[in-house]
Short mmCIF file of C-alpha atoms in Angstrom, two decimals:
data_model
loop_
_atom_site.label_atom_id
_atom_site.label_comp_id
_atom_site.label_asym_id
_atom_site.label_seq_id
_atom_site.Cartn_x
_atom_site.Cartn_y
_atom_site.Cartn_z
CA MET A 3 8.64 -59.72 -54.01
CA GLN A 4 8.59 -63.47 -54.54
CA PHE A 5 9.31 -65.64 -57.54
CA ASP A 6 8.13 -69.08 -58.54
CA PRO A 7 10.98 -70.72 -60.50
CA ILE A 8 8.43 -72.41 -62.74
CA GLU A 9 7.01 -69.06 -63.85
CA ILE A 10 10.17 -67.09 -64.65
CA ASP A 11 12.77 -67.81 -67.31
CA GLN A 12 16.14 -69.43 -66.72
CA THR A 13 18.10 -66.20 -67.15
CA ALA A 14 16.15 -64.55 -64.34
CA ILE A 15 16.66 -67.55 -62.07
CA TYR A 16 20.38 -67.52 -62.79
CA LYS A 17 20.71 -63.82 -61.93
CA LEU A 18 18.73 -64.15 -58.70
CA LEU A 19 20.57 -67.26 -57.56
CA THR A 20 24.15 -66.26 -58.43
CA GLY A 21 23.58 -62.76 -57.09
CA SER A 22 22.32 -64.11 -53.77
CA VAL A 23 24.53 -67.11 -53.03
CA ILE A 24 27.80 -65.22 -52.68
CA PRO A 25 30.71 -65.31 -52.41
CA ARG A 26 31.31 -68.69 -54.06
CA PRO A 27 34.69 -70.45 -54.15
CA ILE A 28 35.96 -71.31 -57.61
CA GLY A 29 36.90 -74.85 -58.54
CA TRP A 30 39.36 -74.64 -61.42
CA ILE A 31 38.91 -78.15 -62.78
CA SER A 32 41.56 -79.85 -64.88
CA THR A 33 40.81 -83.08 -66.74
CA ILE A 34 42.29 -85.12 -69.57
CA ASP A 35 40.59 -86.85 -72.49
CA LYS A 36 41.25 -90.27 -74.04
CA ASN A 37 43.74 -88.71 -76.47
CA GLY A 38 45.77 -87.10 -73.70
CA ILE A 39 44.53 -83.56 -74.36
CA ASN A 40 44.35 -81.38 -71.26
CA ASN A 41 41.22 -79.46 -70.36
CA LEU A 42 40.93 -76.69 -67.78
CA ALA A 43 37.81 -74.71 -66.83
CA PRO A 44 36.49 -72.76 -63.80
CA PHE A 45 33.28 -73.66 -61.95
CA SER A 46 31.75 -71.52 -59.21
CA TYR A 47 29.09 -74.06 -58.28
CA PHE A 48 31.78 -75.68 -56.16
CA ASN A 49 32.52 -76.52 -52.54
CA ALA A 50 33.85 -79.03 -50.03
CA VAL A 51 31.30 -81.55 -48.76
CA GLY A 52 33.14 -83.42 -46.00
CA GLU A 53 36.49 -84.40 -44.56
CA ASP A 54 35.94 -87.99 -43.40
CA PRO A 55 36.95 -88.96 -46.01
CA PRO A 56 37.56 -85.64 -47.83
CA HIS A 57 35.22 -84.94 -50.74
CA VAL A 58 34.44 -81.97 -52.97
CA MET A 59 31.60 -81.28 -55.35
CA PHE A 60 30.99 -79.11 -58.38
CA SER A 61 28.25 -78.85 -60.92
CA THR A 62 28.37 -78.01 -64.60
CA VAL A 63 25.50 -76.70 -66.69
CA ARG A 64 24.39 -78.58 -69.79
CA SER A 65 23.24 -75.92 -72.25
CA ASN A 66 21.08 -77.36 -75.04
CA ASP A 67 21.41 -80.85 -73.51
CA SER A 68 25.13 -80.87 -74.24
CA ASN A 69 27.91 -81.82 -71.84
CA LYS A 70 30.97 -79.62 -71.39
CA ASP A 71 34.35 -81.20 -72.12
CA THR A 72 35.09 -81.29 -68.39
CA LEU A 73 32.10 -83.51 -67.71
CA ASN A 74 32.72 -85.76 -70.70
CA ASN A 75 36.30 -86.35 -69.58
CA ILE A 76 35.32 -87.15 -66.00
CA LEU A 77 32.55 -89.51 -67.07
CA GLU A 78 35.08 -91.25 -69.29
CA ASN A 79 37.93 -91.73 -66.81
CA GLY A 80 36.53 -90.72 -63.41
CA GLN A 81 39.33 -88.31 -62.50
CA PHE A 82 39.86 -84.57 -62.08
CA VAL A 83 41.99 -82.01 -60.24
CA VAL A 84 40.64 -78.99 -58.38
CA ASN A 85 43.13 -76.13 -58.66
CA MET A 86 42.31 -73.21 -56.38
CA VAL A 87 42.24 -69.70 -57.86
CA THR A 88 44.23 -66.85 -56.33
CA GLU A 89 44.51 -63.15 -57.11
CA ASP A 90 47.50 -63.58 -59.39
CA LEU A 91 45.68 -66.16 -61.54
CA VAL A 92 42.36 -64.39 -62.17
CA GLU A 93 43.10 -63.35 -65.75
CA GLN A 94 44.29 -66.81 -66.73
CA MET A 95 41.33 -68.41 -64.99
CA ASN A 96 38.98 -66.13 -66.89
CA ASN A 97 40.76 -67.01 -70.14
CA THR A 98 40.00 -70.71 -69.58
CA SER A 99 36.27 -70.00 -69.18
CA GLN A 100 35.93 -69.58 -72.94
CA ALA A 101 33.97 -72.13 -74.95
CA VAL A 102 36.57 -73.69 -77.24
CA ALA A 103 36.87 -76.90 -79.22
CA ALA A 104 37.58 -80.11 -77.32
CA ASP A 105 41.02 -80.46 -78.91
CA VAL A 106 42.19 -77.10 -77.52
CA ASP A 107 44.55 -77.38 -74.54
CA GLU A 108 43.54 -74.59 -72.15
CA PHE A 109 46.86 -74.85 -70.32
CA GLN A 110 48.59 -73.71 -73.50
CA MET A 111 45.89 -71.17 -74.30
CA ALA A 112 46.26 -69.50 -70.88
CA GLU A 113 50.05 -69.95 -70.74
CA LEU A 114 49.90 -72.15 -67.65
CA THR A 115 52.23 -74.97 -66.69
CA PRO A 116 50.78 -78.51 -66.53
CA ILE A 117 52.52 -80.76 -64.03
CA ASP A 118 51.95 -84.42 -63.24
CA SER A 119 49.61 -85.48 -60.49
CA VAL A 120 50.69 -88.22 -58.08
CA LYS A 121 47.74 -90.63 -58.17
CA ILE A 122 45.68 -89.67 -61.21
CA LYS A 123 46.23 -88.82 -64.89
CA PRO A 124 44.89 -85.23 -65.19
CA LYS A 125 47.55 -82.55 -64.84
CA ARG A 126 47.72 -79.95 -62.10
CA VAL A 127 48.24 -76.21 -62.59
CA LYS A 128 51.77 -75.56 -61.34
CA GLU A 129 50.96 -71.90 -60.66
CA SER A 130 48.08 -72.79 -58.31
CA LYS A 131 49.06 -72.72 -54.62
CA ILE A 132 46.57 -75.45 -53.65
CA ALA A 133 45.34 -78.42 -55.66
CA PHE A 134 43.31 -81.55 -54.91
CA GLU A 135 43.56 -84.73 -56.94
CA CYS A 136 40.11 -86.31 -57.07
CA GLU A 137 38.41 -89.52 -58.14
CA MET A 138 34.71 -89.31 -58.98
CA VAL A 139 32.50 -91.29 -56.62
CA HIS A 140 29.09 -90.08 -57.77
CA HIS A 141 27.35 -87.93 -60.36
CA TYR A 142 23.74 -86.85 -60.68
CA PHE A 143 21.88 -85.15 -63.53
CA LEU A 144 19.24 -82.64 -62.41
CA GLU A 145 15.77 -83.65 -63.49
CA ASN A 146 12.82 -81.71 -64.95
CA HIS A 147 15.06 -79.13 -66.58
CA LYS A 148 14.17 -76.57 -69.24
CA ASN A 149 17.39 -76.35 -71.24
CA GLY A 150 19.72 -79.21 -70.39
CA GLY A 151 19.92 -78.75 -66.64
CA ALA A 152 23.17 -79.53 -64.87
CA CYS A 153 25.23 -82.40 -63.56
CA ILE A 154 26.57 -82.57 -60.01
CA VAL A 155 29.90 -84.36 -59.61
CA ILE A 156 31.24 -85.53 -56.26
CA GLY A 157 34.90 -86.46 -56.01
CA LYS A 158 36.97 -88.06 -53.29
CA ILE A 159 40.25 -86.25 -52.64
CA VAL A 160 43.07 -88.77 -53.00
CA MET A 161 46.01 -86.34 -52.79
CA MET A 162 46.36 -82.77 -51.52
CA HIS A 163 49.02 -80.28 -52.69
CA PHE A 164 49.90 -77.10 -50.77
CA ASP A 165 52.61 -74.59 -51.53
CA ASP A 166 54.74 -74.09 -48.42
CA SER A 167 54.00 -70.36 -48.51
CA VAL A 168 50.32 -70.87 -47.66
CA LEU A 169 50.86 -73.17 -44.68
CA LEU A 170 51.07 -72.22 -41.00
CA ASP A 171 51.70 -74.46 -38.02
CA ASN A 172 49.19 -77.20 -37.23
CA TYR A 173 47.89 -77.41 -40.83
CA LYS A 174 46.34 -73.94 -40.80
CA ILE A 175 46.24 -71.78 -43.94
CA ASN A 176 48.02 -68.43 -44.22
CA LEU A 177 45.31 -66.30 -45.84
CA LYS A 178 47.69 -63.38 -46.29
CA ASN A 179 49.84 -65.48 -48.61
CA TYR A 180 47.04 -67.60 -50.08
CA LYS A 181 44.95 -64.66 -51.42
CA PRO A 182 41.98 -66.69 -52.71
CA VAL A 183 39.42 -65.22 -55.10
CA SER A 184 35.69 -65.89 -55.05
CA ARG A 185 32.90 -65.47 -57.57
CA LEU A 186 30.07 -62.98 -57.25
CA ALA A 187 27.50 -62.22 -59.95
CA GLY A 188 28.10 -61.30 -63.58
CA SER A 189 31.72 -60.33 -64.18
CA ASN A 190 32.33 -59.53 -60.51
CA TYR A 191 34.78 -61.31 -58.20
CA SER A 192 35.91 -60.63 -54.66
CA LYS A 193 39.05 -60.82 -52.55
CA ILE A 194 39.16 -61.50 -48.83
CA GLY A 195 38.19 -58.28 -47.07
CA GLU A 196 37.77 -57.63 -43.36
CA ILE A 197 38.00 -60.81 -41.29
CA PHE A 198 36.17 -61.15 -37.96
CA SER A 199 35.79 -64.02 -35.51
CA VAL A 200 32.80 -65.31 -33.57
CA LYS A 201 33.52 -67.90 -30.89
CA ARG A 202 31.18 -70.87 -30.69
CA GLU A 203 29.27 -71.30 -27.43
#
């Protein structure tokens, strides 16, 4: 079976793509608007893109040619925090995925604790074991879309926060204590299962 993206509808493309490209890390993005209102939302089109210097990327869909609050805030002030999602935060993360008015503070809605960042204005999620303060360096709107497309945002990490419990010697991460969660398709998520190693030649 093969599919031409031009010939099938957007819902079908979404199901095929998000069901195939798995598991996906979740970027729990916190931003702040010009009135000082916090915004927090999860994005599974997210990943690291380099370490010299360190950058991350995420993309946000634009249904009906409309930006999400996250994107509007970043385009306005160029800053965001990536808070990593762990097993104990799944329900609260899912709560912040709701479409709510721009003046709703998702930290309050999900009963999370906002704490100050070091170099940027958006707050961090205190309960998150790892967080990256980021400054936007580039954004790109997908072209030739059917229903608003998406916008890719690339941010430079300007400060990294790690809870002591997830750190091992020599800057390695303790996966047993970290317990990250990844996105699958639909309402499905995954935990870290069996881990195996393959040495490079």
